[in-house]
Amino acid sequence: MNIHEYQAKEMFREFGVRVQEGIHCKSVSDALAAYDSLGSEIVAVKSQIHAGGRGKGILYNPESGEEVMKGGVKIAFSREDVEEFSRNICGNLLVTKQTGKEGKIVSNMYIESGCDIDHEFYLAILVDRDRKSVLVMASTEGGMDIEEVAENNPEAIHKIWADPSLGLRDDDCASLSNSLGLSGSSSTQMIEMLNSLYAMFIEKDCSMIEINPLVRTKDGSMVALDAKVGLDENANFRHPWRDEVRDLSEEEDVEIRANDLGLSYVKLDGNIGCLVNGAGLAMASMDVIKLYGGEPANFLDIGGGATRESITAAFQIILEDENVEGILVNIFGGIIRCDMVAMSVIEASKELGLEVPLVVRFSGTNHEEGKAILDSGEISIHTVSSLSEGARKIVDLIGGDS
Ligand code: ADP
Ligand code: MG
């Protein structure tokens, strides 16, 4: 789950990470009031969407499609500028490299005191799964696409790792700061900032923190000028405050609906819909589909506590994807009974007027009863007894290239 820059910076303040003063706004009049109360002549007017590349993005009128303004992050040198920029941002569609061409409507802004930038750095904290460690990555090439830097100038990227049971080591922080060419109070501040960010990463159960740019100001201070924070959803139960910072308008409608029903759904690019119980089995099903030359249209784990309602909803969600040409259901009955799933599958197929081929593989609790129900129903459903048979069958039925 992602949060907005203004929310991430609020969190930074809590942990003592230096940021400019700023105010969250939702309208032009909010923006003007924020300008007056910040008391800084130069401010940044920043569109708040869950995507980067705002500075180089373009704003369009969502109705007419006409271009309104270049740049979703603007530096304003006067109150008039603030009025013009916030008017051009608010309610308009911002298209950036990361939003895709459909863009995002901007309904939040952040007005922030202008910063006197001397140099822009890049800093990120991530989970390194291979090393089972927290990775801290920094570069002297801030303000640009890190992927580009990694490709064209990999030696500009410096990394240190923190074993989560030991934490961040002082000498690693010092050597990272050194590799960035920092010295004196900038270096002291950098090391402090690394420790604050690491504490936040652990305490708030983040999946990533990215600061691009992290700047050294003309007076040598280190300031986080941008903030992208991802929160690990597996830890939601530990953080009830997350409900407050979640911006549902930024999330895919179907993923929210799925989530509310206890389903884990991720849309993919293929044409074979998958309905599976258990994340591991869902992964395995996708692998075997690919093995036989098919392409999964989604990852969908209906979980252990699936009901008729959630199974119908799962079918509905799969069928809303117009790329879906066939469905593979793969259920391992444990607590969930295959006969219940069979009844639900038949009901859902009738209710939704299922027109694409459906292959079902049951195993575990009441699989024979389940198969019998499907075989005796008036709807044509292909039952199979193994995953590989099921994957091959669905690929054949949609005319795949296995
Ligand atoms: P994005 O990464 O989405 O384009 P940023 O927050 O990184 O958005 O802003 C883009 C650029 O705007 C930054 O690289 C920085 O040069 C400039 N910028 C952002 N905030 C400020 C600020 N408060 N004062 C001065 N310049 C800023
Ligand atoms: Mg940025």
PDB file of N, CA and C and ligand atoms in Angstrom, residues 46 52-55 73 143-144 210-213 225-228, ligand 2:
ATOM      1  N   LYS A  46       2.894  21.156  -5.418  1.00  0.00           N
ATOM      2  CA  LYS A  46       3.146  19.766  -5.791  1.00  0.00           C
ATOM      3  C   LYS A  46       1.862  18.930  -5.875  1.00  0.00           C
ATOM      4  N   GLY A  52       5.273   8.560  -9.403  1.00  0.00           N
ATOM      5  CA  GLY A  52       6.390   9.494  -9.517  1.00  0.00           C
ATOM      6  C   GLY A  52       6.432  10.149 -10.888  1.00  0.00           C
ATOM      7  N   GLY A  53       7.484  10.911 -11.101  1.00  0.00           N
ATOM      8  CA  GLY A  53       7.656  11.579 -12.389  1.00  0.00           C
ATOM      9  C   GLY A  53       6.724  12.760 -12.564  1.00  0.00           C
ATOM     10  N   ARG A  54       6.200  13.284 -11.438  1.00  0.00           N
ATOM     11  CA  ARG A  54       5.212  14.373 -11.518  1.00  0.00           C
ATOM     12  C   ARG A  54       5.813  15.628 -12.128  1.00  0.00           C
ATOM     13  N   GLY A  55       7.056  15.913 -11.739  1.00  0.00           N
ATOM     14  CA  GLY A  55       7.711  17.123 -12.223  1.00  0.00           C
ATOM     15  C   GLY A  55       7.721  17.194 -13.745  1.00  0.00           C
ATOM     16  N   VAL A  73       4.758  19.412 -10.726  1.00  0.00           N
ATOM     17  CA  VAL A  73       5.434  20.043  -9.584  1.00  0.00           C
ATOM     18  C   VAL A  73       5.983  21.356 -10.113  1.00  0.00           C
ATOM     19  N   GLY A 143      17.294  13.061  -8.492  1.00  0.00           N
ATOM     20  CA  GLY A 143      16.363  13.749  -9.364  1.00  0.00           C
ATOM     21  C   GLY A 143      16.176  13.081 -10.707  1.00  0.00           C
ATOM     22  N   MET A 144      16.880  11.962 -10.942  1.00  0.00           N
ATOM     23  CA  MET A 144      16.666  11.258 -12.208  1.00  0.00           C
ATOM     24  C   MET A 144      16.130   9.857 -11.928  1.00  0.00           C
ATOM     25  N   GLU A 210      11.639   5.790  -0.553  1.00  0.00           N
ATOM     26  CA  GLU A 210      12.483   6.336  -1.616  1.00  0.00           C
ATOM     27  C   GLU A 210      12.464   7.860  -1.523  1.00  0.00           C
ATOM     28  N   ILE A 211      13.644   8.449  -1.502  1.00  0.00           N
ATOM     29  CA  ILE A 211      13.754   9.912  -1.444  1.00  0.00           C
ATOM     30  C   ILE A 211      14.531  10.356  -2.669  1.00  0.00           C
ATOM     31  N   ASN A 212      13.819  10.916  -3.621  1.00  0.00           N
ATOM     32  CA  ASN A 212      14.461  11.322  -4.874  1.00  0.00           C
ATOM     33  C   ASN A 212      13.865  12.648  -5.340  1.00  0.00           C
ATOM     34  N   PRO A 213      14.477  13.752  -5.036  1.00  0.00           N
ATOM     35  CA  PRO A 213      15.832  13.900  -4.502  1.00  0.00           C
ATOM     36  C   PRO A 213      15.887  14.100  -2.988  1.00  0.00           C
ATOM     37  N   LEU A 225      13.455  16.069  -0.113  1.00  0.00           N
ATOM     38  CA  LEU A 225      12.590  16.966  -0.887  1.00  0.00           C
ATOM     39  C   LEU A 225      11.439  16.219  -1.559  1.00  0.00           C
ATOM     40  N   ASP A 226      11.597  14.920  -1.710  1.00  0.00           N
ATOM     41  CA  ASP A 226      10.501  14.099  -2.212  1.00  0.00           C
ATOM     42  C   ASP A 226      10.408  12.919  -1.252  1.00  0.00           C
ATOM     43  N   ALA A 227       9.277  12.230  -1.220  1.00  0.00           N
ATOM     44  CA  ALA A 227       9.125  11.108  -0.304  1.00  0.00           C
ATOM     45  C   ALA A 227       8.134  10.116  -0.873  1.00  0.00           C
ATOM     46  N   LYS A 228       8.624   8.917  -1.108  1.00  0.00           N
ATOM     47  CA  LYS A 228       7.729   7.860  -1.556  1.00  0.00           C
ATOM     48  C   LYS A 228       7.847   6.728  -0.538  1.00  0.00           C
TER      49      LYS A 228
HETATM   50 MG    MG B   2      11.032  12.756  -7.111  1.00  0.00          MG
END
